[in-house]
PDB file of C-alpha atoms in Angstrom:
ATOM      1  CA  MET A 238      15.106 -12.242   5.145  1.00  0.00           C
ATOM      2  CA  GLU A 239      15.012 -13.532   1.577  1.00  0.00           C
ATOM      3  CA  SER A 240      15.971 -11.223  -1.295  1.00  0.00           C
ATOM      4  CA  VAL A 241      15.321 -11.792  -5.000  1.00  0.00           C
ATOM      5  CA  PRO A 242      16.163  -9.745  -8.118  1.00  0.00           C
ATOM      6  CA  VAL A 243      13.142  -8.172  -9.787  1.00  0.00           C
ATOM      7  CA  ARG A 244      12.970  -6.475 -13.194  1.00  0.00           C
ATOM      8  CA  CYS A 245      10.030  -4.180 -13.883  1.00  0.00           C
ATOM      9  CA  PRO A 246       8.450  -5.223 -17.213  1.00  0.00           C
ATOM     10  CA  ALA A 247       7.218  -1.661 -17.786  1.00  0.00           C
ATOM     11  CA  CYS A 248      10.481   0.316 -17.542  1.00  0.00           C
ATOM     12  CA  ARG A 249      13.058  -2.552 -17.369  1.00  0.00           C
ATOM     13  CA  ARG A 250      14.481  -1.183 -14.126  1.00  0.00           C
ATOM     14  CA  ASP A 251      16.166  -3.751 -11.865  1.00  0.00           C
ATOM     15  CA  HIS A 252      15.332  -3.991  -8.168  1.00  0.00           C
ATOM     16  CA  ALA A 253      16.372  -6.160  -5.241  1.00  0.00           C
ATOM     17  CA  TYR A 254      13.192  -7.107  -3.397  1.00  0.00           C
ATOM     18  CA  MET A 255      13.476  -8.241   0.194  1.00  0.00           C
ATOM     19  CA  THR A 256      10.379  -9.857   1.602  1.00  0.00           C
ATOM     20  CA  PRO A 257       9.272  -8.458   4.982  1.00  0.00           C
ATOM     21  CA  ALA A 258       9.006 -10.859   7.906  1.00  0.00           C
ATOM     22  CA  TYR A 259       5.968 -10.652  10.177  1.00  0.00           C
ATOM     23  CA  PRO A 260       5.631 -12.316  13.589  1.00  0.00           C
ATOM     24  CA  CYS A 261       3.548 -15.480  13.814  1.00  0.00           C
ATOM     25  CA  PRO A 262       1.319 -15.684  16.926  1.00  0.00           C
ATOM     26  CA  CYS A 263       3.956 -18.079  18.291  1.00  0.00           C
ATOM     27  CA  GLY A 264       6.523 -15.261  18.029  1.00  0.00           C
ATOM     28  CA  SER A 265       8.629 -16.670  15.168  1.00  0.00           C
ATOM     29  CA  PRO A 266       9.373 -14.307  12.241  1.00  0.00           C
ATOM     30  CA  THR A 267       7.465 -15.529   9.188  1.00  0.00           C
ATOM     31  CA  ALA A 268       7.649 -14.449   5.540  1.00  0.00           C
ATOM     32  CA  PRO A 269       6.107 -15.608   2.245  1.00  0.00           C
ATOM     33  CA  PRO A 270       8.555 -17.914   0.380  1.00  0.00           C
ATOM     34  CA  LEU A 271       9.525 -16.146  -2.842  1.00  0.00           C
ATOM     35  CA  MET A 272       9.968 -17.908  -6.189  1.00  0.00           C
ATOM     36  CA  ARG A 273      13.425 -16.920  -7.419  1.00  0.00           C
ATOM     37  CA  GLY A 274      13.553 -16.402 -11.185  1.00  0.00           C
ATOM     38  CA  ALA A 275       9.774 -16.352 -11.686  1.00  0.00           C
ATOM     39  CA  PRO A 276       8.462 -13.315 -13.642  1.00  0.00           C
ATOM     40  CA  VAL A 277       6.625 -10.625 -11.729  1.00  0.00           C
ATOM     41  CA  THR A 278       3.133  -9.538 -12.735  1.00  0.00           C
ATOM     42  CA  PRO A 279       2.027  -5.893 -13.070  1.00  0.00           C
ATOM     43  CA  ILE A 280      -1.139  -5.296 -11.079  1.00  0.00           C
ATOM     44  CA  THR A 281      -3.744  -3.678 -13.319  1.00  0.00           C
ATOM     45  CA  HIS A 282      -6.799  -5.209 -11.672  1.00  0.00           C
ATOM     46  CA  ARG A 283      -7.267  -6.051  -8.008  1.00  0.00           C
ATOM     47  CA  THR A 284      -9.564  -8.502  -6.311  1.00  0.00           C
ATOM     48  CA  TRP A 285      -9.545  -8.652  -2.544  1.00  0.00           C
ATOM     49  CA  ASN A 286      -9.420 -12.449  -2.347  1.00  0.00           C
ATOM     50  CA  ASP A 287      -6.537 -12.873  -4.805  1.00  0.00           C
ATOM     51  CA  ASP A 288      -4.187 -10.538  -2.924  1.00  0.00           C
ATOM     52  CA  TRP A 289      -3.524 -12.942  -0.027  1.00  0.00           C
ATOM     53  CA  VAL A 290      -1.211 -15.939   0.161  1.00  0.00           C
ATOM     54  CA  THR A 291      -0.915 -18.807   2.615  1.00  0.00           C
ATOM     55  CA  VAL A 292       2.300 -18.824   4.640  1.00  0.00           C
ATOM     56  CA  ARG A 293       3.516 -21.646   6.899  1.00  0.00           C
ATOM     57  CA  CYS A 294       5.431 -20.752  10.054  1.00  0.00           C
ATOM     58  CA  ARG A 295       8.662 -22.734  10.272  1.00  0.00           C
ATOM     59  CA  GLY A 296       8.567 -22.507  14.032  1.00  0.00           C
ATOM     60  CA  CYS A 297       5.163 -23.991  14.869  1.00  0.00           C
ATOM     61  CA  GLY A 298       3.814 -25.159  11.498  1.00  0.00           C
ATOM     62  CA  ARG A 299       0.806 -22.808  11.653  1.00  0.00           C
ATOM     63  CA  HIS A 300      -0.760 -21.696   8.347  1.00  0.00           C
ATOM     64  CA  ASP A 301      -1.966 -18.084   8.118  1.00  0.00           C
ATOM     65  CA  GLN A 302      -3.005 -15.659   5.389  1.00  0.00           C
ATOM     66  CA  TRP A 303      -0.591 -12.789   4.647  1.00  0.00           C
ATOM     67  CA  PRO A 304      -0.706 -10.013   2.024  1.00  0.00           C
ATOM     68  CA  GLN A 305       0.792 -10.983  -1.351  1.00  0.00           C
ATOM     69  CA  PRO A 306       4.301  -9.460  -1.657  1.00  0.00           C
ATOM     70  CA  GLU A 307       4.308  -6.393  -3.892  1.00  0.00           C
ATOM     71  CA  LEU A 308       6.861  -3.874  -5.121  1.00  0.00           C
ATOM     72  CA  CYS A 309       6.130  -0.297  -6.177  1.00  0.00           C
ATOM     73  CA  CYS A 310       8.474   0.651  -9.032  1.00  0.00           C
ATOM     74  CA  PRO A 311       9.432   4.351  -9.344  1.00  0.00           C
ATOM     75  CA  CYS A 312       7.901   4.288 -12.846  1.00  0.00           C
ATOM     76  CA  GLY A 313       4.492   3.903 -11.191  1.00  0.00           C
ATOM     77  CA  ALA A 314       3.935   0.192 -11.867  1.00  0.00           C
ATOM     78  CA  VAL A 315       2.838  -2.008  -8.973  1.00  0.00           C
ATOM     79  CA  LEU A 316       4.358  -5.479  -9.285  1.00  0.00           C
ATOM     80  CA  ARG A 317       3.144  -8.710  -7.695  1.00  0.00           C
ATOM     81  CA  ILE A 318       6.032 -10.910  -6.530  1.00  0.00           C
ATOM     82  CA  PRO A 319       5.307 -14.646  -7.046  1.00  0.00           C
ATOM     83  CA  VAL A 320       5.569 -16.944  -4.025  1.00  0.00           C
ATOM     84  CA  ARG A 321       5.964 -20.688  -3.681  1.00  0.00           C
ATOM     85  CA  PRO A 322       2.612 -22.343  -2.931  1.00  0.00           C
ATOM     86  CA  VAL A 323       2.081 -23.896   0.476  1.00  0.00           C
ATOM     87  CA  ALA A 324       0.124 -27.120   0.840  1.00  0.00           C
ATOM     88  CA  ALA A 325      -3.216 -26.637   2.534  1.00  0.00           C
ATOM     89  CA  PRO A 326      -3.363 -27.969   6.123  1.00  0.00           C
ATOM     90  CA  GLY A 327      -5.017 -31.351   6.478  1.00  0.00           C
ATOM     91  CA  ARG A 328      -8.099 -32.268   8.465  1.00  0.00           C
ATOM     92  CA  GLY A 329      -7.443 -32.078  12.148  1.00  0.00           C
ATOM     93  CA  ASP A 330      -4.623 -29.552  11.735  1.00  0.00           C
ATOM     94  CA  ARG A 331      -5.018 -26.955  14.481  1.00  0.00           C
ATOM     95  CA  SER A 332      -4.183 -24.205  11.961  1.00  0.00           C
ATOM     96  CA  ALA A 333      -6.905 -25.197   9.466  1.00  0.00           C
ATOM     97  CA  GLY A 334      -9.194 -22.476  10.735  1.00  0.00           C
ATOM     98  CA  ALA A 335      -6.592 -19.727  10.505  1.00  0.00           C
ATOM     99  CA  VAL A 336      -7.895 -16.320   9.495  1.00  0.00           C
ATOM    100  CA  ARG A 337      -6.295 -13.227   8.090  1.00  0.00           C
ATOM    101  CA  PRO A 338      -4.450 -11.304  10.789  1.00  0.00           C
ATOM    102  CA  SER A 339      -6.149  -8.120  11.945  1.00  0.00           C
ATOM    103  CA  HIS A 340      -2.843  -6.350  12.464  1.00  0.00           C
ATOM    104  CA  ILE A 341       0.639  -6.826  11.056  1.00  0.00           C
ATOM    105  CA  PRO A 342       3.325  -4.797  12.847  1.00  0.00           C
ATOM    106  CA  LEU A 343       6.102  -3.598  10.578  1.00  0.00           C
ATOM    107  CA  PRO A 344       9.816  -3.318  11.359  1.00  0.00           C
ATOM    108  CA  ARG A 345      11.021  -0.185  13.101  1.00  0.00           C
ATOM    109  CA  THR A 346      12.214   1.707  10.047  1.00  0.00           C
ATOM    110  CA  ALA A 347      10.776   5.193  10.643  1.00  0.00           C
ATOM    111  CA  PRO A 348      13.391   7.823  11.535  1.00  0.00           C
ATOM    112  CA  ALA A 349      13.430   9.218  15.072  1.00  0.00           C
ATOM    113  CA  PRO A 350      11.704  11.002  16.684  1.00  0.00           C
ATOM    114  CA  ARG A 351       8.673   9.822  14.681  1.00  0.00           C
ATOM    115  CA  PRO A 352       7.443   6.493  16.138  1.00  0.00           C
ATOM    116  CA  PRO A 353       7.046   3.451  13.895  1.00  0.00           C
ATOM    117  CA  PHE A 354       3.938   3.575  11.735  1.00  0.00           C
ATOM    118  CA  ARG A 355       1.310   1.031  12.774  1.00  0.00           C
ATOM    119  CA  PRO A 356      -0.690   0.123   9.663  1.00  0.00           C
ATOM    120  CA  LEU A 357      -4.287  -0.981   9.292  1.00  0.00           C
ATOM    121  CA  THR A 358      -4.702  -4.133   7.206  1.00  0.00           C
ATOM    122  CA  ILE A 359      -6.868  -3.382   4.161  1.00  0.00           C
ATOM    123  CA  ARG A 360      -9.770  -5.684   3.318  1.00  0.00           C
ATOM    124  CA  THR A 361     -12.347  -3.139   2.105  1.00  0.00           C
ATOM    125  CA  ALA A 362     -12.415   0.270   0.450  1.00  0.00           C
ATOM    126  CA  ARG A 363     -13.331   1.788   3.818  1.00  0.00           C
ATOM    127  CA  ASP A 364     -10.239   0.190   5.346  1.00  0.00           C
ATOM    128  CA  ALA A 365      -8.128   1.912   2.674  1.00  0.00           C
ATOM    129  CA  VAL A 366      -9.464   5.307   3.744  1.00  0.00           C
ATOM    130  CA  GLY A 367      -8.850   4.446   7.383  1.00  0.00           C
ATOM    131  CA  ALA A 368      -5.272   3.366   6.637  1.00  0.00           C
ATOM    132  CA  ALA A 369      -4.595   6.635   4.801  1.00  0.00           C
ATOM    133  CA  ALA A 370      -6.046   8.596   7.737  1.00  0.00           C
ATOM    134  CA  LEU A 371      -3.706   6.811  10.150  1.00  0.00           C
ATOM    135  CA  TYR A 372      -0.775   7.548   7.873  1.00  0.00           C
ATOM    136  CA  LEU A 373      -1.566  11.268   7.617  1.00  0.00           C
ATOM    137  CA  THR A 374      -1.862  11.456  11.385  1.00  0.00           C
ATOM    138  CA  TRP A 375       1.493   9.680  11.681  1.00  0.00           C
ATOM    139  CA  LEU A 376       3.007  12.260   9.307  1.00  0.00           C
ATOM    140  CA  GLY A 377       1.906  14.992  11.700  1.00  0.00           C
ATOM    141  CA  TYR A 378      -1.368  16.311  10.249  1.00  0.00           C
ATOM    142  CA  ARG A 379      -3.915  17.432  12.812  1.00  0.00           C
ATOM    143  CA  GLU A 380      -7.676  16.904  12.885  1.00  0.00           C
ATOM    144  CA  VAL A 381      -7.661  14.169  10.225  1.00  0.00           C
ATOM    145  CA  ALA A 382     -11.277  13.184   9.592  1.00  0.00           C
ATOM    146  CA  GLN A 383     -13.289  11.226   7.048  1.00  0.00           C
ATOM    147  CA  PRO A 384     -16.938  11.907   6.207  1.00  0.00           C
ATOM    148  CA  ALA A 385     -19.589   9.384   7.151  1.00  0.00           C
ATOM    149  CA  GLU A 386     -20.595   9.295   3.471  1.00  0.00           C
ATOM    150  CA  ARG A 387     -18.390  10.141   0.512  1.00  0.00           C
ATOM    151  CA  PRO A 388     -19.235  13.677  -0.743  1.00  0.00           C
ATOM    152  CA  ALA A 389     -19.810  14.607  -4.378  1.00  0.00           C
ATOM    153  CA  SER A 390     -16.340  16.165  -4.421  1.00  0.00           C
ATOM    154  CA  ARG A 391     -14.912  12.647  -3.825  1.00  0.00           C
ATOM    155  CA  ILE A 392     -12.649  14.027  -1.105  1.00  0.00           C
ATOM    156  CA  ASP A 393     -12.086  11.157   1.318  1.00  0.00           C
ATOM    157  CA  LEU A 394     -10.067  12.857   4.051  1.00  0.00           C
ATOM    158  CA  ARG A 395      -9.693  16.348   5.437  1.00  0.00           C
ATOM    159  CA  ALA A 396      -7.140  17.675   7.886  1.00  0.00           C
ATOM    160  CA  ALA A 397      -5.858  21.062   8.981  1.00  0.00           C
ATOM    161  CA  GLY A 398      -4.552  22.571   5.717  1.00  0.00           C
ATOM    162  CA  LEU A 399      -4.990  19.369   3.694  1.00  0.00           C
ATOM    163  CA  ILE A 400      -7.416  17.309   1.630  1.00  0.00           C
ATOM    164  CA  ALA A 401      -6.778  13.776   0.349  1.00  0.00           C
ATOM    165  CA  ARG A 402      -8.230  11.259  -2.112  1.00  0.00           C
ATOM    166  CA  VAL A 403      -8.041   7.495  -1.599  1.00  0.00           C
ATOM    167  CA  ASP A 404      -8.606   5.536  -4.807  1.00  0.00           C
ATOM    168  CA  SER A 405      -9.482   1.924  -4.007  1.00  0.00           C
ATOM    169  CA  ALA A 406     -10.448   1.071  -7.597  1.00  0.00           C
ATOM    170  CA  THR A 407      -8.877  -1.898  -9.361  1.00  0.00           C
ATOM    171  CA  ARG A 408      -7.507   0.241 -12.201  1.00  0.00           C
ATOM    172  CA  PRO A 409      -4.636   2.752 -12.008  1.00  0.00           C
ATOM    173  CA  THR A 410      -5.669   6.248 -10.975  1.00  0.00           C
ATOM    174  CA  ALA A 411      -6.415   8.443 -14.004  1.00  0.00           C
ATOM    175  CA  LEU A 412      -5.201  11.921 -14.928  1.00  0.00           C
ATOM    176  CA  ARG A 413      -8.660  13.417 -14.360  1.00  0.00           C
ATOM    177  CA  ASP A 414      -8.712  12.225 -10.736  1.00  0.00           C
ATOM    178  CA  VAL A 415      -5.392  13.908  -9.980  1.00  0.00           C
ATOM    179  CA  GLU A 416      -6.457  17.168 -11.621  1.00  0.00           C
ATOM    180  CA  CYS A 417      -9.807  17.202  -9.783  1.00  0.00           C
ATOM    181  CA  LEU A 418      -8.045  16.820  -6.453  1.00  0.00           C
ATOM    182  CA  TRP A 419      -5.695  19.677  -7.339  1.00  0.00           C
ATOM    183  CA  LEU A 420      -8.607  21.960  -8.285  1.00  0.00           C
ATOM    184  CA  HIS A 421     -10.436  21.274  -5.021  1.00  0.00           C
ATOM    185  CA  ALA A 422      -7.245  21.987  -3.069  1.00  0.00           C
ATOM    186  CA  LEU A 423      -6.670  25.181  -5.037  1.00  0.00           C
ATOM    187  CA  ASN A 424     -10.218  26.422  -4.333  1.00  0.00           C
ATOM    188  CA  ALA A 425      -9.855  25.628  -0.634  1.00  0.00           C
ATOM    189  CA  SER A 426      -6.295  27.061  -0.403  1.00  0.00           C
ATOM    190  CA  VAL A 427      -4.965  23.842   1.106  1.00  0.00           C
ATOM    191  CA  SER A 428      -2.455  21.156   0.140  1.00  0.00           C
ATOM    192  CA  SER A 429      -3.419  17.765  -1.298  1.00  0.00           C
ATOM    193  CA  VAL A 430      -2.246  14.144  -1.146  1.00  0.00           C
ATOM    194  CA  PHE A 431      -3.331  11.165  -3.247  1.00  0.00           C
ATOM    195  CA  PHE A 432      -3.392   7.498  -2.192  1.00  0.00           C
ATOM    196  CA  SER A 433      -4.049   4.658  -4.645  1.00  0.00           C
ATOM    197  CA  LEU A 434      -4.265   0.881  -4.360  1.00  0.00           C
ATOM    198  CA  ALA A 435      -3.597   0.144  -8.044  1.00  0.00           C
ATOM    199  CA  GLY A 436      -0.955   2.768  -8.872  1.00  0.00           C
ATOM    200  CA  TYR A 437      -1.207   5.639 -11.342  1.00  0.00           C
ATOM    201  CA  ALA A 438      -1.515   6.051 -15.081  1.00  0.00           C
ATOM    202  CA  PRO A 439       1.693   7.534 -16.592  1.00  0.00           C
ATOM    203  CA  ASP A 440       0.024  10.842 -17.518  1.00  0.00           C
ATOM    204  CA  ALA A 441      -1.524  11.102 -14.041  1.00  0.00           C
ATOM    205  CA  ARG A 442       1.849  10.704 -12.395  1.00  0.00           C
ATOM    206  CA  GLU A 443       3.480  13.203 -14.762  1.00  0.00           C
ATOM    207  CA  ARG A 444       0.772  15.755 -14.011  1.00  0.00           C
ATOM    208  CA  ALA A 445       1.109  15.203 -10.257  1.00  0.00           C
ATOM    209  CA  ASP A 446       4.852  15.781 -10.502  1.00  0.00           C
ATOM    210  CA  GLY A 447       4.213  19.103 -12.239  1.00  0.00           C
ATOM    211  CA  LEU A 448       1.599  20.144  -9.681  1.00  0.00           C
ATOM    212  CA  ARG A 449       3.757  18.933  -6.751  1.00  0.00           C
ATOM    213  CA  ILE A 450       1.058  16.557  -5.486  1.00  0.00           C
ATOM    214  CA  PRO A 451       2.449  13.720  -3.315  1.00  0.00           C
ATOM    215  CA  LEU A 452       1.418  10.315  -4.652  1.00  0.00           C
ATOM    216  CA  PHE A 453       1.385   7.182  -2.501  1.00  0.00           C
ATOM    217  CA  VAL A 454       0.583   3.575  -3.358  1.00  0.00           C
ATOM    218  CA  MET A 455      -0.823   1.317  -0.649  1.00  0.00           C
ATOM    219  CA  ASP A 456      -0.524  -2.459  -0.431  1.00  0.00           C
ATOM    220  CA  LEU A 457      -2.897  -4.601   1.616  1.00  0.00           C
ATOM    221  CA  THR A 458      -0.801  -4.292   4.759  1.00  0.00           C
ATOM    222  CA  GLY A 459      -2.034  -0.677   4.816  1.00  0.00           C
ATOM    223  CA  THR A 460       1.440   0.831   4.483  1.00  0.00           C
ATOM    224  CA  PRO A 461       1.654   3.687   1.929  1.00  0.00           C
ATOM    225  CA  GLN A 462       4.776   3.912  -0.231  1.00  0.00           C
ATOM    226  CA  PRO A 463       5.851   7.157  -1.974  1.00  0.00           C
ATOM    227  CA  VAL A 464       6.027   7.002  -5.771  1.00  0.00           C
ATOM    228  CA  ASN A 465       7.120  10.548  -6.667  1.00  0.00           C
ATOM    229  CA  SER A 466       9.456  13.246  -5.340  1.00  0.00           C
ATOM    230  CA  PRO A 467       6.779  15.304  -3.514  1.00  0.00           C
ATOM    231  CA  ALA A 468       5.764  12.157  -1.630  1.00  0.00           C
ATOM    232  CA  ASP A 469       9.402  11.417  -0.752  1.00  0.00           C
ATOM    233  CA  GLU A 470       9.752  14.934   0.618  1.00  0.00           C
ATOM    234  CA  LEU A 471       6.547  14.663   2.653  1.00  0.00           C
ATOM    235  CA  LEU A 472       7.672  11.354   4.131  1.00  0.00           C
ATOM    236  CA  SER A 473      11.054  12.860   5.006  1.00  0.00           C
ATOM    237  CA  THR A 474       9.843  16.122   6.555  1.00  0.00           C
ATOM    238  CA  GLY A 475       6.334  15.283   7.761  1.00  0.00           C
ATOM    239  CA  ALA A 476       3.504  17.794   7.938  1.00  0.00           C
TER     240      ALA A 476
END
């Protein structure tokens, strides 16, 4: 797997980003080709169509759409990693009609005895809620459910002893959203978890740290990543 150095433009922290490899339908491991030395871009606004890149399998030559590589910095910034463009397949190419994969299995990185998490690829806001529900179930929460319609409280998921918000907006989650979730959890005497697609505003993350609310950022593969200490602890211990 290819690894490139990445410096966060927000906090100047250095990272080593290793692009994940996903299996092509032919079975060959395939990964987006990274552009070494190209500057990363903080994601402050998301559009569903712009978050996918074309990747060519070296084994069979097939072109498919894969999620744009991203890195979640501990400072809260979500960074888009640039990739080398791939020429579009010509007329008559059997891969010209390739579509986005419905499922991308991830490497077996989860500690035993918890099985590997199987994500749900995110294409819509509803998919984001579904991916978060799968993740909470994987962490060990029971009776995870989502309402048929979003309630006025803006609580997207409920489980035994837990409520959760899933922010699929294109802007970083605001302080008010984190505090509202905390108040609802306090009134219901349950714990709370927040998931966001665009990261968190600095004051929102600081407040969540003080309130011990786990914060996760999700990329379009549907795999949440912890961005604060309470989230790290939840991932480590489970429900």
